[in-house]
Short mmCIF file of C-alpha atoms in Angstrom, two decimals:
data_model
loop_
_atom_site.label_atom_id
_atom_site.label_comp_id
_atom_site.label_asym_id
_atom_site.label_seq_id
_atom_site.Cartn_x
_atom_site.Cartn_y
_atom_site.Cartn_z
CA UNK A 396 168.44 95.99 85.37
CA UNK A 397 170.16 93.74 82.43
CA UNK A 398 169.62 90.74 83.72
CA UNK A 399 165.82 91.47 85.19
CA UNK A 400 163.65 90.57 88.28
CA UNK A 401 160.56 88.98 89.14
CA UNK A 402 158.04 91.97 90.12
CA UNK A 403 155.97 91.54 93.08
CA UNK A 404 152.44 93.01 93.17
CA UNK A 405 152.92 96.48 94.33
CA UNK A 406 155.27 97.29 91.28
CA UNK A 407 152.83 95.18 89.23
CA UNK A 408 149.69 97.39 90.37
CA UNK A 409 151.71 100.67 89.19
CA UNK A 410 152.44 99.28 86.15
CA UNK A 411 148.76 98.28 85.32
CA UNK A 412 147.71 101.48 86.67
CA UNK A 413 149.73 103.33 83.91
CA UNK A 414 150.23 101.10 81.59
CA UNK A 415 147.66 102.36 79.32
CA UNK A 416 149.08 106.01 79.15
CA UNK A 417 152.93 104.94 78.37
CA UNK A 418 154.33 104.85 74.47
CA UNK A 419 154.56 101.92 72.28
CA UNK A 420 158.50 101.19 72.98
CA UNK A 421 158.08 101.71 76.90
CA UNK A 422 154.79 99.53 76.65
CA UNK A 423 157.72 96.78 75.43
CA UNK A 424 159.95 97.07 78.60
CA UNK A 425 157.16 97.30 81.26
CA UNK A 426 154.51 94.36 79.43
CA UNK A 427 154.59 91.62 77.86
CA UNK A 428 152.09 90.24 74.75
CA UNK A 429 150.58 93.48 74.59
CA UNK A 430 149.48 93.58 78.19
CA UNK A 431 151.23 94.78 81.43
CA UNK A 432 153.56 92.48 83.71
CA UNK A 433 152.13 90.68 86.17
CA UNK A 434 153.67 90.05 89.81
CA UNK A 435 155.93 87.18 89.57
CA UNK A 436 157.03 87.75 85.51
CA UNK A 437 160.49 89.58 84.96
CA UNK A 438 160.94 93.70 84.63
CA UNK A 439 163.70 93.49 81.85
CA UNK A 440 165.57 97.00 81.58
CA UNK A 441 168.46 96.62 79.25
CA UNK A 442 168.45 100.41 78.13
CA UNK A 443 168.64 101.54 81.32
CA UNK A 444 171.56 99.00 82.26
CA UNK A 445 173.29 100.45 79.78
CA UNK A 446 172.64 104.27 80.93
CA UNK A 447 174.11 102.97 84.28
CA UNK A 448 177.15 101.71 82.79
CA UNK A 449 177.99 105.11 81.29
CA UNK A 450 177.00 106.83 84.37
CA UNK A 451 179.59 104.61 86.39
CA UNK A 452 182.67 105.11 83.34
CA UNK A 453 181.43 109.02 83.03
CA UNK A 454 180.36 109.94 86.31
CA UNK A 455 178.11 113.18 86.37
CA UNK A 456 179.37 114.06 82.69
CA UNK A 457 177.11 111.14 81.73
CA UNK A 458 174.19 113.63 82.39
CA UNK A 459 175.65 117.31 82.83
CA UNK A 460 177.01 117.43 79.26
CA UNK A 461 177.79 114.01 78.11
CA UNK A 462 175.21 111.92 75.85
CA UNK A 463 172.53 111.28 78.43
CA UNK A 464 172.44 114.80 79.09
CA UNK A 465 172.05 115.41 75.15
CA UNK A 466 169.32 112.60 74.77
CA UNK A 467 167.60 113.96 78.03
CA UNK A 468 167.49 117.82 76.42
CA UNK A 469 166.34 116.41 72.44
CA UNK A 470 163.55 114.79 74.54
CA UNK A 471 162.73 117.79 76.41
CA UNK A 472 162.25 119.80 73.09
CA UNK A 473 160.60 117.31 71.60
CA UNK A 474 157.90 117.07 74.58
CA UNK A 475 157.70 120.78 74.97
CA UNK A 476 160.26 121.23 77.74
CA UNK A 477 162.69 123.82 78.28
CA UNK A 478 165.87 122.37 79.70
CA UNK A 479 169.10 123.24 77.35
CA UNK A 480 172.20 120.96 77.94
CA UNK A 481 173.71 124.78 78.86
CA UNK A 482 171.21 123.98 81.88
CA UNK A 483 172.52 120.94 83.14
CA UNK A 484 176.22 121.43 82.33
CA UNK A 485 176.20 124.48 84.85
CA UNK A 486 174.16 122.61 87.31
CA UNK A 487 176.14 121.79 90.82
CA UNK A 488 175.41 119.71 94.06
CA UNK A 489 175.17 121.73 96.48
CA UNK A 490 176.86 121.21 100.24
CA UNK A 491 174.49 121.55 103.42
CA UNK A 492 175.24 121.07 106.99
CA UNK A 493 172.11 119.34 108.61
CA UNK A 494 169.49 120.57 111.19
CA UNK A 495 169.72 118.72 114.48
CA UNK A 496 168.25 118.45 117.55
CA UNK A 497 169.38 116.83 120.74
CA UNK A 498 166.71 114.09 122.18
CA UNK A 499 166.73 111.31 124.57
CA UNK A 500 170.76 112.10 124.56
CA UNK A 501 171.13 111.64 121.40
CA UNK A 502 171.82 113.94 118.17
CA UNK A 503 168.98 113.27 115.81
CA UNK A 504 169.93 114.64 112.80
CA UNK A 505 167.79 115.40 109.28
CA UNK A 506 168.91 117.47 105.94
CA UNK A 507 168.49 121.04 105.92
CA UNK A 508 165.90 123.09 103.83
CA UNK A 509 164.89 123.14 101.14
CA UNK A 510 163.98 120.08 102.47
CA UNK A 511 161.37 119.68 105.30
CA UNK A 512 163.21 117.28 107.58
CA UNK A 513 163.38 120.11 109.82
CA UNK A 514 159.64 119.77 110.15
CA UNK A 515 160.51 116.00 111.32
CA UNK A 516 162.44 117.25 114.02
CA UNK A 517 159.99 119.56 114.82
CA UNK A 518 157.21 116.84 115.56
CA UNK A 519 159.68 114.78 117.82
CA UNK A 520 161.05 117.90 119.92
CA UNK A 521 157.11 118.67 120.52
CA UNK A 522 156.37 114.98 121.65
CA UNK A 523 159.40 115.10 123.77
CA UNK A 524 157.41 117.27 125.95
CA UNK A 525 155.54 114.06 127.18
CA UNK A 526 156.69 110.63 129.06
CA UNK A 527 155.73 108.44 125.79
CA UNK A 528 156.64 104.91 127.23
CA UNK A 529 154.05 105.99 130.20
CA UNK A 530 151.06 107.61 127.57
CA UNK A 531 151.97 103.71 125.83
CA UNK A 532 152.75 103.19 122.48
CA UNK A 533 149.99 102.97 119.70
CA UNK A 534 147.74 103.95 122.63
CA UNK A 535 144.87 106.68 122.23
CA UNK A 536 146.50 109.21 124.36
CA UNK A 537 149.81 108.91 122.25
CA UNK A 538 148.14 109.37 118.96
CA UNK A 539 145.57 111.52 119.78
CA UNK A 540 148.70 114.11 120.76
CA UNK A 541 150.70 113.11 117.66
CA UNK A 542 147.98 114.04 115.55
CA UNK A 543 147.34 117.39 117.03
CA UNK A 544 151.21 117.94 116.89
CA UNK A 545 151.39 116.90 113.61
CA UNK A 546 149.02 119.81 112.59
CA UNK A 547 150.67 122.08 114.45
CA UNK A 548 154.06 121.07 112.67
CA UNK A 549 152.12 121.35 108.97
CA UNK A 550 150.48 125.14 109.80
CA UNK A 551 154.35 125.69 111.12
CA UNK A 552 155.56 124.18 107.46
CA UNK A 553 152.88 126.16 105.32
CA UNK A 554 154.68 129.64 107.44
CA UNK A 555 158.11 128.89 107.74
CA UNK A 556 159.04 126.72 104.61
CA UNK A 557 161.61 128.29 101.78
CA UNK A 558 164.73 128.74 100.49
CA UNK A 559 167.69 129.26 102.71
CA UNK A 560 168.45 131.91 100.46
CA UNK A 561 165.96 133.78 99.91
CA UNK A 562 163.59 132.78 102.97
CA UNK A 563 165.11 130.38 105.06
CA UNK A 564 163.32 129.08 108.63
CA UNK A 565 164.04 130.61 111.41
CA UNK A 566 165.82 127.25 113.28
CA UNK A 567 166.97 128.66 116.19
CA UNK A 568 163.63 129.50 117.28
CA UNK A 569 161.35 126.49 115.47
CA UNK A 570 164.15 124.01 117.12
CA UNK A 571 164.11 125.35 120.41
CA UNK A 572 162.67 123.97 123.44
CA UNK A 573 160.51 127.49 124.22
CA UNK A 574 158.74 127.11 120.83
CA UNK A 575 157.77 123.28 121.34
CA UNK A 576 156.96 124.53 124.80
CA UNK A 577 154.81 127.06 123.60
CA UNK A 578 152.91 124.60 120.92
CA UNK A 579 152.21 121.63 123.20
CA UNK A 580 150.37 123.77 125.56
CA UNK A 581 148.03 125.37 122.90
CA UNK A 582 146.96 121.73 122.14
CA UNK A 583 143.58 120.84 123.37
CA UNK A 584 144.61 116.92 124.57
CA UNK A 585 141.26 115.67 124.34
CA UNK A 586 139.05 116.50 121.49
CA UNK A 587 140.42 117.33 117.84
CA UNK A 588 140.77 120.55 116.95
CA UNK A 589 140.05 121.26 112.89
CA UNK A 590 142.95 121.95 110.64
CA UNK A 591 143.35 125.60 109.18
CA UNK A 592 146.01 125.91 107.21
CA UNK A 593 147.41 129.24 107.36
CA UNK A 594 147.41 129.20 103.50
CA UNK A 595 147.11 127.02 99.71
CA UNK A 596 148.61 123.52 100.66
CA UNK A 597 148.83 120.94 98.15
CA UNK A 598 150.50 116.93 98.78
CA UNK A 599 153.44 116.02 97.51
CA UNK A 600 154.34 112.69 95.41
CA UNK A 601 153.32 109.05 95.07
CA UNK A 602 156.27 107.49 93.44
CA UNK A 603 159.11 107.63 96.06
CA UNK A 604 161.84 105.31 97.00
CA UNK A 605 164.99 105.44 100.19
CA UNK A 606 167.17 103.61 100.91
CA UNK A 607 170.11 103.32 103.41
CA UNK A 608 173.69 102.29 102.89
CA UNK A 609 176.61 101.47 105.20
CA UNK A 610 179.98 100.71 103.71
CA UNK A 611 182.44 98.66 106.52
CA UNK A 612 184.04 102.08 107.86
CA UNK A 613 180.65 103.19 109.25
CA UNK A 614 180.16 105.43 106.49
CA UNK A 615 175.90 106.38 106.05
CA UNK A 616 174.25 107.15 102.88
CA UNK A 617 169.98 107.84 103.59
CA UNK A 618 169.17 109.28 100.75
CA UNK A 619 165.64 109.63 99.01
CA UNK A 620 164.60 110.32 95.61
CA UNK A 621 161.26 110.57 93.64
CA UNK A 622 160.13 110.80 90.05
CA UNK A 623 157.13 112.96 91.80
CA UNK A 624 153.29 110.82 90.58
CA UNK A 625 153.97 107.45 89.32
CA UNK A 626 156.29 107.07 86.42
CA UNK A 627 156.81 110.88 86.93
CA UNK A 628 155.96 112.57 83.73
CA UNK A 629 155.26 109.46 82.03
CA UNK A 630 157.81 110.84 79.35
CA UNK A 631 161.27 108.22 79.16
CA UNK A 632 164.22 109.10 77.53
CA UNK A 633 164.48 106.93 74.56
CA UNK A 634 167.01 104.57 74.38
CA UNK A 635 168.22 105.22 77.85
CA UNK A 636 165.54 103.84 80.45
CA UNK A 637 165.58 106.65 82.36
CA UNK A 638 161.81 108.18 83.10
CA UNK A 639 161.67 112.41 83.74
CA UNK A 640 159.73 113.37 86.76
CA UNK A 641 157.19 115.69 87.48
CA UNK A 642 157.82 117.11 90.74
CA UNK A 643 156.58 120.81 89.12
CA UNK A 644 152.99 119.39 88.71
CA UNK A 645 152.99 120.16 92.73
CA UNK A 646 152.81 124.12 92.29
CA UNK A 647 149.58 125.99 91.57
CA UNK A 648 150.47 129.64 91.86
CA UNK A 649 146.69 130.56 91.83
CA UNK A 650 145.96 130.79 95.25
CA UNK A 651 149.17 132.35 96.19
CA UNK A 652 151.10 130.46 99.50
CA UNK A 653 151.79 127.18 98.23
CA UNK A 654 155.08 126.17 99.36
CA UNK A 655 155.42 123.76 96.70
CA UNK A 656 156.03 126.52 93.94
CA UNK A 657 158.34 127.22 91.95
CA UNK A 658 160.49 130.36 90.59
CA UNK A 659 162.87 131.18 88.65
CA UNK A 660 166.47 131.33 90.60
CA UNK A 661 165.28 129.71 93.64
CA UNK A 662 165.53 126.09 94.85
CA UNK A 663 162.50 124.04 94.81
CA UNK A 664 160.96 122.84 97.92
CA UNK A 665 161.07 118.75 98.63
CA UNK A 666 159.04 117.18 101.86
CA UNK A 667 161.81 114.23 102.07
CA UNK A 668 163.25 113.67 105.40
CA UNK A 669 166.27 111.80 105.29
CA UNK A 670 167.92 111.11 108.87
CA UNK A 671 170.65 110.25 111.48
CA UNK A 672 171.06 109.57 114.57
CA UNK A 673 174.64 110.15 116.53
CA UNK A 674 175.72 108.88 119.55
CA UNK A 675 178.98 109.73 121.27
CA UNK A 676 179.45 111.85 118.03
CA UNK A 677 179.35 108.58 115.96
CA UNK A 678 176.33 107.35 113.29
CA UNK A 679 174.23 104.66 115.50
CA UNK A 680 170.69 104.82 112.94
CA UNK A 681 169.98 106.07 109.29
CA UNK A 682 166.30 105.88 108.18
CA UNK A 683 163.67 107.39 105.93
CA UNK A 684 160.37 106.41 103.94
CA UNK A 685 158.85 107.97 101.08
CA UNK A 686 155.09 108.71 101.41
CA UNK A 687 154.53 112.49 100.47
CA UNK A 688 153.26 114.35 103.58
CA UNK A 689 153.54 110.99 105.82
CA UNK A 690 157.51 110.83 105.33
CA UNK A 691 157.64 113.79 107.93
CA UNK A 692 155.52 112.05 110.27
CA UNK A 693 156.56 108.37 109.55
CA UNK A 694 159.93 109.44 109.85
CA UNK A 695 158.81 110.85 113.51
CA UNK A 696 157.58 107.73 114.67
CA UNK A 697 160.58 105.27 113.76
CA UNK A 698 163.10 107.87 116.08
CA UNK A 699 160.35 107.72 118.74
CA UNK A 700 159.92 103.78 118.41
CA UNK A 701 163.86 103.43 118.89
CA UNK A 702 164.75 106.33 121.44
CA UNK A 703 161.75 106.26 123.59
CA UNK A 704 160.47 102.64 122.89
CA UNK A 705 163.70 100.80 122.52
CA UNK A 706 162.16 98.84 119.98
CA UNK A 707 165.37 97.55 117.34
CA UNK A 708 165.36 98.52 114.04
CA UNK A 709 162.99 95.81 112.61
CA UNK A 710 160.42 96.58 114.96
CA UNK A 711 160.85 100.37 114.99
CA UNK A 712 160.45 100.23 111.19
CA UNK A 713 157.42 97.94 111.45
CA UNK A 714 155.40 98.63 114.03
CA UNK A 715 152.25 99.99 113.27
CA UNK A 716 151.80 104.17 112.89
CA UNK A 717 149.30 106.62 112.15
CA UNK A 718 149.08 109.31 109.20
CA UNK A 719 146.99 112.66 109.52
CA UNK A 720 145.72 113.44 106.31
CA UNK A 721 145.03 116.97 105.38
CA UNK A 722 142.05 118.11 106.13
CA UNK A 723 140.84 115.79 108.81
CA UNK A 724 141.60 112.43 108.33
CA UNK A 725 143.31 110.12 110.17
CA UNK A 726 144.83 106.78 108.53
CA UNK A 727 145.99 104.17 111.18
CA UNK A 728 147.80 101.21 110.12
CA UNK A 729 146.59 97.86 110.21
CA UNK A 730 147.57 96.44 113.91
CA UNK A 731 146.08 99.24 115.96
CA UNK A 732 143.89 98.22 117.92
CA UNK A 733 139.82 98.24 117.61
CA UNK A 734 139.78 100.02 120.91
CA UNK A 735 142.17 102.94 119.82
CA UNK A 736 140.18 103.57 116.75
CA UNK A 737 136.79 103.97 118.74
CA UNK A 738 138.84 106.12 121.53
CA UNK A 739 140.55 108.43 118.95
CA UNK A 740 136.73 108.40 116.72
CA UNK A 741 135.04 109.47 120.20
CA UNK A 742 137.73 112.30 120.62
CA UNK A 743 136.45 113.38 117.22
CA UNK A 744 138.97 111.88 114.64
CA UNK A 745 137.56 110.90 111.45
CA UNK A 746 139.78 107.02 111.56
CA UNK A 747 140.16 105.40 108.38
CA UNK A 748 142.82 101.91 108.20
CA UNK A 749 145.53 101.56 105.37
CA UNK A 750 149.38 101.49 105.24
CA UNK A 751 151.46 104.15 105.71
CA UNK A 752 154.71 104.56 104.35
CA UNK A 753 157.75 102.11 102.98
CA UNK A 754 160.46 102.95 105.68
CA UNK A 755 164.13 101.55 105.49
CA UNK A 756 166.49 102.11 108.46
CA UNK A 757 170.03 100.16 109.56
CA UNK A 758 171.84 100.48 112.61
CA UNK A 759 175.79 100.21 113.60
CA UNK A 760 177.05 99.40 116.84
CA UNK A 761 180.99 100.72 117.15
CA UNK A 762 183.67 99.04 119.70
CA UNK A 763 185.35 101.11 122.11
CA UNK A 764 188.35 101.48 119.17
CA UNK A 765 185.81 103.43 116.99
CA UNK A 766 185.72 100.24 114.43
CA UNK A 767 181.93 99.48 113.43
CA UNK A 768 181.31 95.79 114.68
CA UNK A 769 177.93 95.33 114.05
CA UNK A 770 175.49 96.41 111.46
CA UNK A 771 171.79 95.80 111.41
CA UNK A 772 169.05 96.14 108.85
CA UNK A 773 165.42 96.62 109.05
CA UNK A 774 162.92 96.76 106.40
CA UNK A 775 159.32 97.88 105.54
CA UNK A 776 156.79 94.90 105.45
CA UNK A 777 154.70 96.98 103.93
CA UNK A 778 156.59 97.17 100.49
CA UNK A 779 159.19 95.08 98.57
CA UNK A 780 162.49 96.35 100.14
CA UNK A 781 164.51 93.94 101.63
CA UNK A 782 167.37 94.42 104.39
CA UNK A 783 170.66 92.78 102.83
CA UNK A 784 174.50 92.69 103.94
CA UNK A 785 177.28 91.92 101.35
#
């Protein structure tokens, strides 16, 4: 962040995109002459180097009290917020065993609500119902069914979505095998059925990152964060480089059933699904993508890619994948075929072609001691991440 880095043209296009609506002293950090960086010039971020610093000497003081936390609440005020520094001191992680499912003998693991990477897990039990190397990968018959589970996993979402405290999913039935039994035969597997969602639905955000970390004992990190739209709020802390999201501008309230509201006392919902997969009890994959209402689906196709496909990392994180798009569309990636597109248009798709997703995944391979010997990174061609051991 001190020292800077040459932007490539994705980060340059959000920045021109926005540019326009940030202050005067953020214009300074994200542009240069006036005007916003261009790919290939240097994102300088000196404040926020600094705000890292005291986060690493402080740890989550720095925020939850300390003088981040003050500079984040005078802002607040100042914008018409309503987060005290009361607020964040009392604010605590909070501890949750993941939701699993066994697979192609393996545990595939995602986190719990209020997350939705239960809904993940959902969309790969269903499409375990099927021989996928024999339907063929990318082919019409595989996506034709992914898309038709993949609506049958959002109208499951839109139900069954809440707070573990105050409504949480019923797992042991939406994770069982009778329930993706029961789904995959009320598919119709050759014509596209319309999506009805069982009520208000809204997407989720556009300026999401993951990442993966393994440290040499085979310890995992996949974690995902978002500001919610790009640049979140738009609002930055000054003096500190750090932007305040606005993952709230996803509630509506007015039609009631959005599963993206929020209330007082209850945790917010978040459609990130980070993920594991165990073998012999032991982390072999971590992976995850931002992308909204893809993640759940992306996320879906990279375990499928490696269990059923035995694709490596790289290529399970690259290959090409599809995205249904609520109502009725259907984004395919660039790389599937001209043929699929006219099958899965004649089965009454409406096929459009752009990318989908920015996944990051890494493997580790253990020796019969239980020492990690191997570690292996894939990531995303279709963003800036980069795969790097140290």
């Amino acid at each position: 962040a001190e020292e800077g880095f040459a932007i490539h043209e994705v980060t340059a296009g959000h920045i021109k995109k926005e540019f326009e609506k940030f202050p005067a002293d953020v214009q300074a950090i994200y542009g240069l002459d006036g005007r916003a960086l261009k790919a290939g010039e240097r994102l300088v971020q000196k404040d926020l180097a600094a705000s890292l610093r005291q986060i690493a000497r402080d740890k989550a003081f720095a925020v939850h009290g300390g003088k981040l936390g003050v500079a984040i609440v005078r802002t607040m005020k100042e914008t018409g917020g309503f987060v005290t520094l009361d607020d964040l001191k009392n604010n605590r992680a909070e501890w949750w065993n993941p939701v699993s499912i066994d697979y192609r003998g393996h545990q595939v693991l995602a986190a719990s609500a209020p997350t939705n990477g239960w809904n993940t897990l959902l969309r790969i039990g269903m499409m375990g119902q099927w021989d996928l190397p024999k339907l063929g990968h990318n082919s019409a018959e595989y996506l034709h069914r992914f898309a038709e589970v993949t609506k049958r996993a959002f109208i499951t979402r839109l139900r069954h979505a809440g707070d573990p405290d105050v409504s949480p999913p019923p797992f042991g039935r939406l994770l069982s095998l009778q329930f993706w039994r029961e789904e995959v035969a009320a598919l119709d597997l050759q014509r596209a059925v319309p999506f009805v969602p069982p009520g208000n639905s809204t997407s989720t955000g556009n300026h999401t990152t993951h990442y993966v970390v393994a440290d040499r004992w085979g310890n995992v990190v996949s974690a995902t964060q978002t500001l919610g739209n790009l640049f979140g709020s738009r609002i930055m802390v000054k003096g500190t480089g750090i932007w305040l999201n606005n993952s709230l501008a996803y509630s509506t309230f007015e039609p009631k059933g959005n599963p993206m509201d929020v209330f007082p006392g209850r945790r917010k919902l978040a459609g990130y699904s980070p993920m594991m997969i165990l073998r012999n009890g032991r982390p072999s994959v971590a992976l995850g993508t931002p992308g909204g209402h893809t993640i759940v689906q992306t996320s879906a196709q990279i375990v499928m890619n490696l269990l059923d496909f035995k694709m490596d990392i790289q290529r399970a994180v690259a290959a090409p994948r599809m995205s249904f798009i609520e109502p009725d569309l259907l984004v395919l990636d660039e790389g599937v075929p001209a043929a699929v597109h006219a099958a899965l248009t004649k089965r009454g798709h409406k096929v459009e072609t752009r990318k989908v997703g920015n996944a990051h995944g890494l493997t580790i391979e253990w020796n019969a001691a239980g020492q990690p010997v191997k570690f292996t990174g894939g990531s995303d061609p279709r963003g800036e991440g980069v795969a790097i051991g140290y």
